Short mmCIF file of C-alpha atoms in Angstrom, two decimals:
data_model
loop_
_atom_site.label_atom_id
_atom_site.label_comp_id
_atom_site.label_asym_id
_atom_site.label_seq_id
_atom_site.Cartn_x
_atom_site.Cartn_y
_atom_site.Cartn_z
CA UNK A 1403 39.69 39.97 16.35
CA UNK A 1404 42.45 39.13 19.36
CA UNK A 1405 43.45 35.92 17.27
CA UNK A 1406 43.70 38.29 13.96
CA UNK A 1407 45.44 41.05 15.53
CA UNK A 1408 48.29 38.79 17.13
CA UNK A 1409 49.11 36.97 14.05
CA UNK A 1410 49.53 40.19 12.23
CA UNK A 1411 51.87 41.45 14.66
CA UNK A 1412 53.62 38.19 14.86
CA UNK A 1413 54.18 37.68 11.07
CA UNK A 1414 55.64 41.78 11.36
CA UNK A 1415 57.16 42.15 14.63
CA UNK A 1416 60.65 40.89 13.94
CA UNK A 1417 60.94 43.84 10.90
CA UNK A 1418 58.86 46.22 12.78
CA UNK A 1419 59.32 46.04 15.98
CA UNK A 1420 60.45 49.10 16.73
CA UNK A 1421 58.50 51.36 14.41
CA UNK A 1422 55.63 53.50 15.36
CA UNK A 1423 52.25 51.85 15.07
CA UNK A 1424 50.15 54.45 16.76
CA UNK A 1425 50.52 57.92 17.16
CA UNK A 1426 47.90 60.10 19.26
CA UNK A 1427 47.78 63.65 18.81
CA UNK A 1428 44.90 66.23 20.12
CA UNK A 1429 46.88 69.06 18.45
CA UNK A 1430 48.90 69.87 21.92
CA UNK A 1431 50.44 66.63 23.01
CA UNK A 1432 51.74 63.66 21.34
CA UNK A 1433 51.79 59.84 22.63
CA UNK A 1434 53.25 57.39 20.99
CA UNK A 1435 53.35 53.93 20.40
CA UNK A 1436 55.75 51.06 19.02
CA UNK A 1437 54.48 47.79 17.34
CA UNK A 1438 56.55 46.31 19.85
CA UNK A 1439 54.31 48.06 22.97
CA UNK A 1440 51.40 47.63 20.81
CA UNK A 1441 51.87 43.72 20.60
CA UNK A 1442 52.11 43.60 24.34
CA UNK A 1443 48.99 45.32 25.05
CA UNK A 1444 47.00 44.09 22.25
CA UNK A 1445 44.65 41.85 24.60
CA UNK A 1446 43.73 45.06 26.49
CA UNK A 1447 42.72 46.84 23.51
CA UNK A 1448 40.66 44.01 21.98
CA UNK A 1449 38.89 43.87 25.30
CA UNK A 1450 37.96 47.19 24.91
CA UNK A 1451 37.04 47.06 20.93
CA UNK A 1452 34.69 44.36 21.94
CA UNK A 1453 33.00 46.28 24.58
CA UNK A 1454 32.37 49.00 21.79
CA UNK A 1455 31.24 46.45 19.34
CA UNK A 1456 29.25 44.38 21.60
CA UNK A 1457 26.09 45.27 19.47
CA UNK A 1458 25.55 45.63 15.90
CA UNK A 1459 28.36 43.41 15.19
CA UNK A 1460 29.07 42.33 11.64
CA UNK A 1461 31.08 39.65 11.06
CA UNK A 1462 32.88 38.90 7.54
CA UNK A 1463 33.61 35.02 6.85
CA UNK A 1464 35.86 34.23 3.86
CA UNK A 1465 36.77 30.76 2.98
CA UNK A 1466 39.90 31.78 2.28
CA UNK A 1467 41.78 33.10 5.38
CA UNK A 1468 44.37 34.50 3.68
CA UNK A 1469 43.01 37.04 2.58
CA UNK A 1470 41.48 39.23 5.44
CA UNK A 1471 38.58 41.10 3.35
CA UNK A 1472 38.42 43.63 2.35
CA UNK A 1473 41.94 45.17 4.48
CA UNK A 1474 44.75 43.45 3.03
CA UNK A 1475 43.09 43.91 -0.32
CA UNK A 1476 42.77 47.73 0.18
CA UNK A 1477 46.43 47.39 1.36
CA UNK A 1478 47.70 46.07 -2.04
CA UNK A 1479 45.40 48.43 -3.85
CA UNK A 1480 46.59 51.60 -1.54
CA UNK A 1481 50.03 50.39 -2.32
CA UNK A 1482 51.34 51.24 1.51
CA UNK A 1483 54.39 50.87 3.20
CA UNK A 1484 56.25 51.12 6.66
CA UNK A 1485 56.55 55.26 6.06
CA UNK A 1486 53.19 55.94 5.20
CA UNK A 1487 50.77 57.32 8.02
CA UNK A 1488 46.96 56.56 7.89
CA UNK A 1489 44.29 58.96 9.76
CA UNK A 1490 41.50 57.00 11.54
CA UNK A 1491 38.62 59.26 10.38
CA UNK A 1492 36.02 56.75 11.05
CA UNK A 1493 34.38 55.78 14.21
CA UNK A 1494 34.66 52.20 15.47
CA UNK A 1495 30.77 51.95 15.23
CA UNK A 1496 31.75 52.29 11.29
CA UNK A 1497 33.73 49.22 9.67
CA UNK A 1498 35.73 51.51 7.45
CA UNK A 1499 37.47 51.80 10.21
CA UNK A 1500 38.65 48.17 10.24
CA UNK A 1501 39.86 48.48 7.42
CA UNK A 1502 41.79 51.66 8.24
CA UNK A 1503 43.56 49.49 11.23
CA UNK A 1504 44.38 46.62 9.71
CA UNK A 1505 46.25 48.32 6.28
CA UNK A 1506 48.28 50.23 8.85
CA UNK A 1507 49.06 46.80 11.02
CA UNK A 1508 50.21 44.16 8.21
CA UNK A 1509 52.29 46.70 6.24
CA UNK A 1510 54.15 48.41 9.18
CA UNK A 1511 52.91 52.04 8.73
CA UNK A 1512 51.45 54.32 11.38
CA UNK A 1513 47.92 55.25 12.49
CA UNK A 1514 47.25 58.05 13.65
CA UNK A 1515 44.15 58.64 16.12
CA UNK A 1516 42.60 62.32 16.66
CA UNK A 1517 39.89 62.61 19.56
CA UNK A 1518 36.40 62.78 17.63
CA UNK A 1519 35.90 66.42 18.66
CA UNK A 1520 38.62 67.68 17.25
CA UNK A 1521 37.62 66.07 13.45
CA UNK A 1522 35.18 67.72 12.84
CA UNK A 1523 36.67 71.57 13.81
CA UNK A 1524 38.85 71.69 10.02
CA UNK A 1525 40.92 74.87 11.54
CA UNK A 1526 42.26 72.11 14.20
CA UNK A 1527 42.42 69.22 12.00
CA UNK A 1528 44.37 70.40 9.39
CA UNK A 1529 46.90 71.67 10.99
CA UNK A 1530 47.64 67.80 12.25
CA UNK A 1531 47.26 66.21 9.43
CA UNK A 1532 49.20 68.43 7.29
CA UNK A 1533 51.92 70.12 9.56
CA UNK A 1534 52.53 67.60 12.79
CA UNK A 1535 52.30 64.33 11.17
CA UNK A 1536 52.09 64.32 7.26
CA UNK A 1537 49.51 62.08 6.64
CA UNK A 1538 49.68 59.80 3.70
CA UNK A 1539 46.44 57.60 3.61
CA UNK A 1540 43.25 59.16 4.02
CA UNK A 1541 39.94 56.79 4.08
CA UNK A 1542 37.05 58.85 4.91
CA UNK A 1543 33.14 59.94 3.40
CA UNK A 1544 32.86 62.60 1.13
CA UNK A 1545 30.76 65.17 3.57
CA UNK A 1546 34.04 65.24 6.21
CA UNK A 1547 36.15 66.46 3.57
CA UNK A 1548 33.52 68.32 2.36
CA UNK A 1549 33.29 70.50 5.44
CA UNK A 1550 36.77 71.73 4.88
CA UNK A 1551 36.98 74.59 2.40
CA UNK A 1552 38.50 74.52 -1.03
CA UNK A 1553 41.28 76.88 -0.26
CA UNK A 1554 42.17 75.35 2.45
CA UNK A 1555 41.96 71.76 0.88
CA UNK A 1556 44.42 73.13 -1.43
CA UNK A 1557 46.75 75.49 0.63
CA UNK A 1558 47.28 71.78 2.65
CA UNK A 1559 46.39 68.59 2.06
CA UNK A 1560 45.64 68.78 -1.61
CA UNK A 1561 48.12 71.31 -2.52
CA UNK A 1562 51.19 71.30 -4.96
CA UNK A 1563 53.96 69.95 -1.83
CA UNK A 1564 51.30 67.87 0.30
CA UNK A 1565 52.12 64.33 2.09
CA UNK A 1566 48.43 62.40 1.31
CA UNK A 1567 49.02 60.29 -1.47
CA UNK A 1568 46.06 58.32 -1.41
CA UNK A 1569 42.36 60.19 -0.40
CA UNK A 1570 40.18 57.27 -0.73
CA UNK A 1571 36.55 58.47 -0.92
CA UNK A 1572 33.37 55.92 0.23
CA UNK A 1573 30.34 55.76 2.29
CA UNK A 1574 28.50 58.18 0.10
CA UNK A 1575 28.15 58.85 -3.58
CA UNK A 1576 31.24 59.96 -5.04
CA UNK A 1577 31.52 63.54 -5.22
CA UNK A 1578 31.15 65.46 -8.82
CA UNK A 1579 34.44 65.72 -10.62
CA UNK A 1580 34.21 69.38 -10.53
CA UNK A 1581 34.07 69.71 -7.17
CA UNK A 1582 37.05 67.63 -6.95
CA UNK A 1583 39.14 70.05 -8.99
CA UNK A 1584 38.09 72.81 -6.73
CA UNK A 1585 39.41 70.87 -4.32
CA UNK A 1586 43.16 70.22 -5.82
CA UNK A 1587 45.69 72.92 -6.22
CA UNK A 1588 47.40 72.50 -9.69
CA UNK A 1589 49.57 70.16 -9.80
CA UNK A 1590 48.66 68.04 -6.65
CA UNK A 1591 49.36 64.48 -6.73
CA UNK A 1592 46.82 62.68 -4.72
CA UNK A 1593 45.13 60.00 -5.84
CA UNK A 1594 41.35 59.81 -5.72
CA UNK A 1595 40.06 56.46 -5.24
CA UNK A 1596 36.00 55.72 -5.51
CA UNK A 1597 35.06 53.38 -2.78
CA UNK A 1598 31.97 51.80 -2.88
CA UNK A 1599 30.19 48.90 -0.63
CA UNK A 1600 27.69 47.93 2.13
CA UNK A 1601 28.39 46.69 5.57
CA UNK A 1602 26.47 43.76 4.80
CA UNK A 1603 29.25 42.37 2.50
CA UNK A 1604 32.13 43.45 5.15
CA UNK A 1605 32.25 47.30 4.10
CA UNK A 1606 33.97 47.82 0.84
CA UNK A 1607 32.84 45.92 -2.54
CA UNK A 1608 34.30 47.99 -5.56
CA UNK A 1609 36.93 50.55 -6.15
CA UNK A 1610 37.90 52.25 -8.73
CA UNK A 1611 40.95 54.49 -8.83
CA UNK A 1612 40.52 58.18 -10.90
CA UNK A 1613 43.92 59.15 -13.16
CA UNK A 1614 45.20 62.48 -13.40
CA UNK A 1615 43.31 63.09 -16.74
CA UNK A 1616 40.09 62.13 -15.69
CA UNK A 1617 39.98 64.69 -13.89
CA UNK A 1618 40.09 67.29 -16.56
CA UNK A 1619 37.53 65.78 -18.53
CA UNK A 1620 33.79 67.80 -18.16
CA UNK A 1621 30.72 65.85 -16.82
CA UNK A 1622 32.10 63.06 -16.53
CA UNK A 1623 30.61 60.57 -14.01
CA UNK A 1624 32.47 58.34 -12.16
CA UNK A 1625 31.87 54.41 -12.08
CA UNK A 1626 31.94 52.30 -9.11
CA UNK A 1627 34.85 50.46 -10.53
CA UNK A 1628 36.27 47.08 -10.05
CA UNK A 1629 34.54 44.04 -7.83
CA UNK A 1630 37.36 43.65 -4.98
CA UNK A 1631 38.45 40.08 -4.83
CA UNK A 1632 35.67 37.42 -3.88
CA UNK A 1633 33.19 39.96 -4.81
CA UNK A 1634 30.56 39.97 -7.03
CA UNK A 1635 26.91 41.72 -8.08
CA UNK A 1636 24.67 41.28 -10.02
CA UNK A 1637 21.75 44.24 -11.31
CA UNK A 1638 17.96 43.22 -11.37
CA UNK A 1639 15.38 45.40 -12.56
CA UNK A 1640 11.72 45.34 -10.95
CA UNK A 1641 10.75 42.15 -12.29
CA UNK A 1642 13.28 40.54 -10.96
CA UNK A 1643 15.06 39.71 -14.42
CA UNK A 1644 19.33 40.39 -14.22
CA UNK A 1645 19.86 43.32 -16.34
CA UNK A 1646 23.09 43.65 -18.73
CA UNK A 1647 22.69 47.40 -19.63
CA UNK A 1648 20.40 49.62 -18.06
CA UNK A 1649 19.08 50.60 -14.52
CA UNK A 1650 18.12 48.33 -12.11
CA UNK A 1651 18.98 47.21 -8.16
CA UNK A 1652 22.52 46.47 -7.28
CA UNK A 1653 22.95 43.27 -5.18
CA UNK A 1654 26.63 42.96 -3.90
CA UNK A 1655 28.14 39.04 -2.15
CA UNK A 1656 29.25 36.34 -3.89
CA UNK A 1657 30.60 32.68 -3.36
CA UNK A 1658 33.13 33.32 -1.21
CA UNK A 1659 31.90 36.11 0.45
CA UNK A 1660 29.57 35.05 3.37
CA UNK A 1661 28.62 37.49 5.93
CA UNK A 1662 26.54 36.90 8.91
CA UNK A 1663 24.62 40.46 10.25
CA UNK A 1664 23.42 40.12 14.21
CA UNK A 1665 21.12 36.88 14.74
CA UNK A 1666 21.91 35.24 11.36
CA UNK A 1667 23.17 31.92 10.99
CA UNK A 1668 24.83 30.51 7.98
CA UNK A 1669 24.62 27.01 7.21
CA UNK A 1670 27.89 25.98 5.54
CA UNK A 1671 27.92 23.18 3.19
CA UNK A 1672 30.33 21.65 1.06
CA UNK A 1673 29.37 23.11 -2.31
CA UNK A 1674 29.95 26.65 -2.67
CA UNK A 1675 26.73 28.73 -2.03
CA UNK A 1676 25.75 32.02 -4.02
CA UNK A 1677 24.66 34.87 -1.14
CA UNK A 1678 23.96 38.46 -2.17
CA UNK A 1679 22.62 41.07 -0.19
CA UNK A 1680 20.12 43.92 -1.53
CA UNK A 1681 22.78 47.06 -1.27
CA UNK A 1682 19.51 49.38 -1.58
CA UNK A 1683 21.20 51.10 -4.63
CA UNK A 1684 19.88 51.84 -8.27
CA UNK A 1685 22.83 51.74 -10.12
CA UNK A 1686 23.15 52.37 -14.24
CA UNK A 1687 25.12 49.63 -16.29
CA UNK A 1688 26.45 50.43 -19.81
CA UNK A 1689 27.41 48.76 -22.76
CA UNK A 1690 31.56 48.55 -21.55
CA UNK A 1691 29.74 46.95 -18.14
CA UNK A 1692 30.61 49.60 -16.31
CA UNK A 1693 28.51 50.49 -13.39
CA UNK A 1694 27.25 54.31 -12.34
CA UNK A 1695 25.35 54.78 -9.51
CA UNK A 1696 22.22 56.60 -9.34
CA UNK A 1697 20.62 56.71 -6.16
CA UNK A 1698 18.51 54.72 -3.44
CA UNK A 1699 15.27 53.32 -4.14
CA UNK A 1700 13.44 54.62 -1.24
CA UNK A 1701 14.55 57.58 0.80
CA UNK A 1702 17.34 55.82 2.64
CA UNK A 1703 20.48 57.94 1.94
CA UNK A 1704 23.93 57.64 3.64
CA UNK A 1705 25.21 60.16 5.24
CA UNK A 1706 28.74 60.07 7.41
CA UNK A 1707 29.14 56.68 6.42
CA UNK A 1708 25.53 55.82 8.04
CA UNK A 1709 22.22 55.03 6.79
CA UNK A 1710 19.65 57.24 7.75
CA UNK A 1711 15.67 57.73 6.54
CA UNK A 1712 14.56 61.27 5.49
CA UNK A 1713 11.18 60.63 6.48
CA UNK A 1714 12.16 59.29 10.03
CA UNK A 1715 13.31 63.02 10.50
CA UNK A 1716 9.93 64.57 8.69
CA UNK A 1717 7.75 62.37 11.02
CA UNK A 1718 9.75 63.30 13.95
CA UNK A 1719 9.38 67.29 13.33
CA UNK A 1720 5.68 67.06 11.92
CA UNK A 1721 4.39 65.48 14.76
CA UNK A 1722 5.55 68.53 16.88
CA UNK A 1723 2.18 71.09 16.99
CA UNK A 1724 4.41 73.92 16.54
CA UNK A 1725 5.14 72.96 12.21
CA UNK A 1726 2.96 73.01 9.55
CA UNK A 1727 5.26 71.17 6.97
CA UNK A 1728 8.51 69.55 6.64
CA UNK A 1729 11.53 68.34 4.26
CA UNK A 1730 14.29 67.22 4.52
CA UNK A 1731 16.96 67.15 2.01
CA UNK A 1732 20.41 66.29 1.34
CA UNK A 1733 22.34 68.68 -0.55
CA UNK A 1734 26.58 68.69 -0.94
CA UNK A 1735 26.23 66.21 1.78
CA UNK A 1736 24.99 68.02 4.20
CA UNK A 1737 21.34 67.51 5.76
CA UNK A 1738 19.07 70.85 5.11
CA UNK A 1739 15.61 70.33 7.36
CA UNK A 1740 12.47 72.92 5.85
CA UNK A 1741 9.99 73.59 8.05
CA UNK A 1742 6.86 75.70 7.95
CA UNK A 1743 6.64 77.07 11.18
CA UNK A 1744 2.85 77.86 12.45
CA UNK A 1745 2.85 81.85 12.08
CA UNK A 1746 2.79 82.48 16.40
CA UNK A 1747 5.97 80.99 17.09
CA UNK A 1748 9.91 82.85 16.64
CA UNK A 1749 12.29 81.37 14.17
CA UNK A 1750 15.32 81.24 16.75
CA UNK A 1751 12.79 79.63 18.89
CA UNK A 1752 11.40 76.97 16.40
CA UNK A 1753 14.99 75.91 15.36
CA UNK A 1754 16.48 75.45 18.57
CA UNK A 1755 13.24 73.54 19.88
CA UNK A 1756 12.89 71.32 16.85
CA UNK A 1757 17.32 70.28 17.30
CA UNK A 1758 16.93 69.55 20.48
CA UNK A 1759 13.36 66.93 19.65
CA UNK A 1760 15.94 65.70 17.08
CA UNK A 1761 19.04 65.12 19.01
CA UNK A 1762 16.63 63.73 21.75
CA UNK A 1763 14.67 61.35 19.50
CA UNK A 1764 16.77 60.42 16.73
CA UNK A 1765 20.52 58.69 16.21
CA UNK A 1766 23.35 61.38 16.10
CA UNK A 1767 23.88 61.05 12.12
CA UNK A 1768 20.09 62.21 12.04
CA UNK A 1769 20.77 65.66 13.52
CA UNK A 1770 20.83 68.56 10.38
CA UNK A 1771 23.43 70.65 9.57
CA UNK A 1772 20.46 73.58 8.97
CA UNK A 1773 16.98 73.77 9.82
CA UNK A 1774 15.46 76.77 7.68
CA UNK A 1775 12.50 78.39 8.16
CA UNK A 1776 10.49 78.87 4.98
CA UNK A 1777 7.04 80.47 4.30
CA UNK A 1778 6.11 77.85 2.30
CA UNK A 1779 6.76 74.75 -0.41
CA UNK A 1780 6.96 74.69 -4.24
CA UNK A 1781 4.30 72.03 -5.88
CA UNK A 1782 6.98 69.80 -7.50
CA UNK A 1783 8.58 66.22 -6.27
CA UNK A 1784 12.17 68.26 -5.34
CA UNK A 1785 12.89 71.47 -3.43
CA UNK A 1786 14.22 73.22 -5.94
CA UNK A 1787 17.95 74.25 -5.60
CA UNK A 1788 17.51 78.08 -5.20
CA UNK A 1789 15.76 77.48 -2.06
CA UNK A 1790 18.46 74.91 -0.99
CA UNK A 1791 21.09 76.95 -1.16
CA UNK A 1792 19.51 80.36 -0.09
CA UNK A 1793 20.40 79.66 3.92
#
């Protein structure tokens, strides 16, 4: 990353060497930082980055070095330039957030960095992103923007005067379009962009950028989009045949695209080799080839960007003596836990025991937004909705 980094700020320096690169801002103080500063500490930083990274570390090969995947692409596709300002939203455990640094560093903009604490509090976060620093670029999962609400969505950064041209959505299915216009004051001019990918093929393999009319248009679902450069897919159904219209699994790589996840080694030879990855992901193809998704195949869903099994969190909470039954759901993006609590123990009790076996046993994306007590289950495959949304 220390060899990438410096060239970037070599090839730029001379042009931007005195504009802002980072900014820092906790919502009471400021600090900020020059591409010129930023170039002389860059070694420090990637010290640090690699002490973060030191596990878990995907790394994307292209054959062509040119093009850093998928950043410089996202930078053409986000259109940015030396005035814009990007929010880091993700973490550095999350790769979006490689690409979120790197379109800021080869076109000259700004990034700006909010403490972690602070993101997820929307009556803090707003106020910075709208007021102190007019964002422009926003690159984040569908649930963080979904904790916000509406009205405030559009009294700031989706209303009629707001900074943020780009909100580029990913991570997690795309959000329905009607959502989205409850989410836009009239006449906003953001553009939604559909971001879809695994970290397997270096984060982001399709995009697909929504027009102002599409978003008038009733129940209509929105497609993955457009392979980014060097990708490719292909869809197989169960018996392993490719499918040209239909359902079937979505396998995302190409190639060109080679990536290499923990202990893997890639042999390289001198013909070009074909390597896809299984995303995971039914997906629907039509007759115009494009692609819809439609869910996982198991229950692995994403949530915050991370992958996360809904019956790792049932097993956790069943085994405790103190539950008779569990689900757990995802609904709007946020993860509703059921339990049937044995009849001699006190709901406030039962929910704060049962978060606390969660945050102690399970990864942080794994801890609920709810855990609801119910008396008991309906005898169908899904909890129906009027129970979902009854806490």
């Amino acid at each position: 990353m220390m060899s990438v980094l410096s060239e970037l700020l070599e090839r730029g320096k001379f042009k931007w060497l005195n504009l802002v690169a980072v900014v820092y801002d906790d919502g009471n103080v400021k600090q900020i930082q020059t591409y010129k500063q930023l170039f002389t500490i860059a070694e420090k930083v990637s010290d640090a980055l690699r002490k973060k990274l030191d596990s878990n570390l995907v790394i994307a090969i292209c054959r062509n070095t040119d093009l850093l995947t998928p950043a410089i692409l996202c930078g053409s596709i986000y259109d940015m330039r030396s005035n814009d300002v990007v929010l880091l939203c993700s973490p550095l455990t999350f790769d979006p957030s490689i690409v979120e640094i790197f379109i800021t560093l080869t076109s000259g903009a700004s990034l700006l960095i909010v403490p972690d604490h602070i993101k997820l509090k929307t009556k803090e976060i707003l106020p910075i992103i709208y007021r102190r620093n007019r964002v422009t670029v926003i690159q984040a999962t569908p649930s963080l923007i979904q904790r916000i609400h509406p009205s405030d969505l559009r009294n700031t950064i989706l209303s009629r005067s707001s900074s943020l041209r780009i909100l580029a959505l990913g991570g997690e299915k795309f959000p329905p379009l009607n959502k989205i216009r409850e989410w836009r004051a009239p006449n906003n001019k953001t553009k939604f962009i559909n971001l879809f990918g695994i970290t397997e093929v270096s984060c982001w393999s399709f995009y697909h950028c929504l027009n102002d009319e599409k978003f008038w248009c009733d129940s209509e679902d929105v497609p993955l989009g457009i392979p980014l450069a060097q990708s490719t897919y292909k869809i197989v159904n169960e018996e392993g045949v490719e499918v040209l219209e239909g359902e079937g699994k979505l396998y995302l790589g190409g190639y060109d695209r080679l990536c290499m996840v923990d202990e893997e080694i890639l042999i390289f030879k001198s013909e070009k080799l074909q390597n896809f990855r299984d995303s995971g992901d039914i997906v629907r193809i039509d007759c115009e080839r494009r692609i819809f998704y439609v869910g996982r195949h198991d229950r692995q869903v994403k949530r915050n960007g991370c992958r996360l099994n809904l019956e790792e969190i049932e097993k956790i909470i069943l085994s405790e003596s103190q539950v008779s039954d569990c689900k757990a759901v995802i609904d709007d993006g946020r993860l509703v836990v059921f339990v049937i609590p044995k009849q001699d123990m006190e709901i406030d009790r039962i929910i704060e025991y049962l978060q606390s076996i969660i945050e102690r046993k399970l990864p942080r994306h794994y801890i609920p937004d709810n855990i609801v007590p119910v008396q008991d289950f309906p005898i169908t495959k899904h909890v129906p909705s009027q129970i979902i949304h009854s806490y």
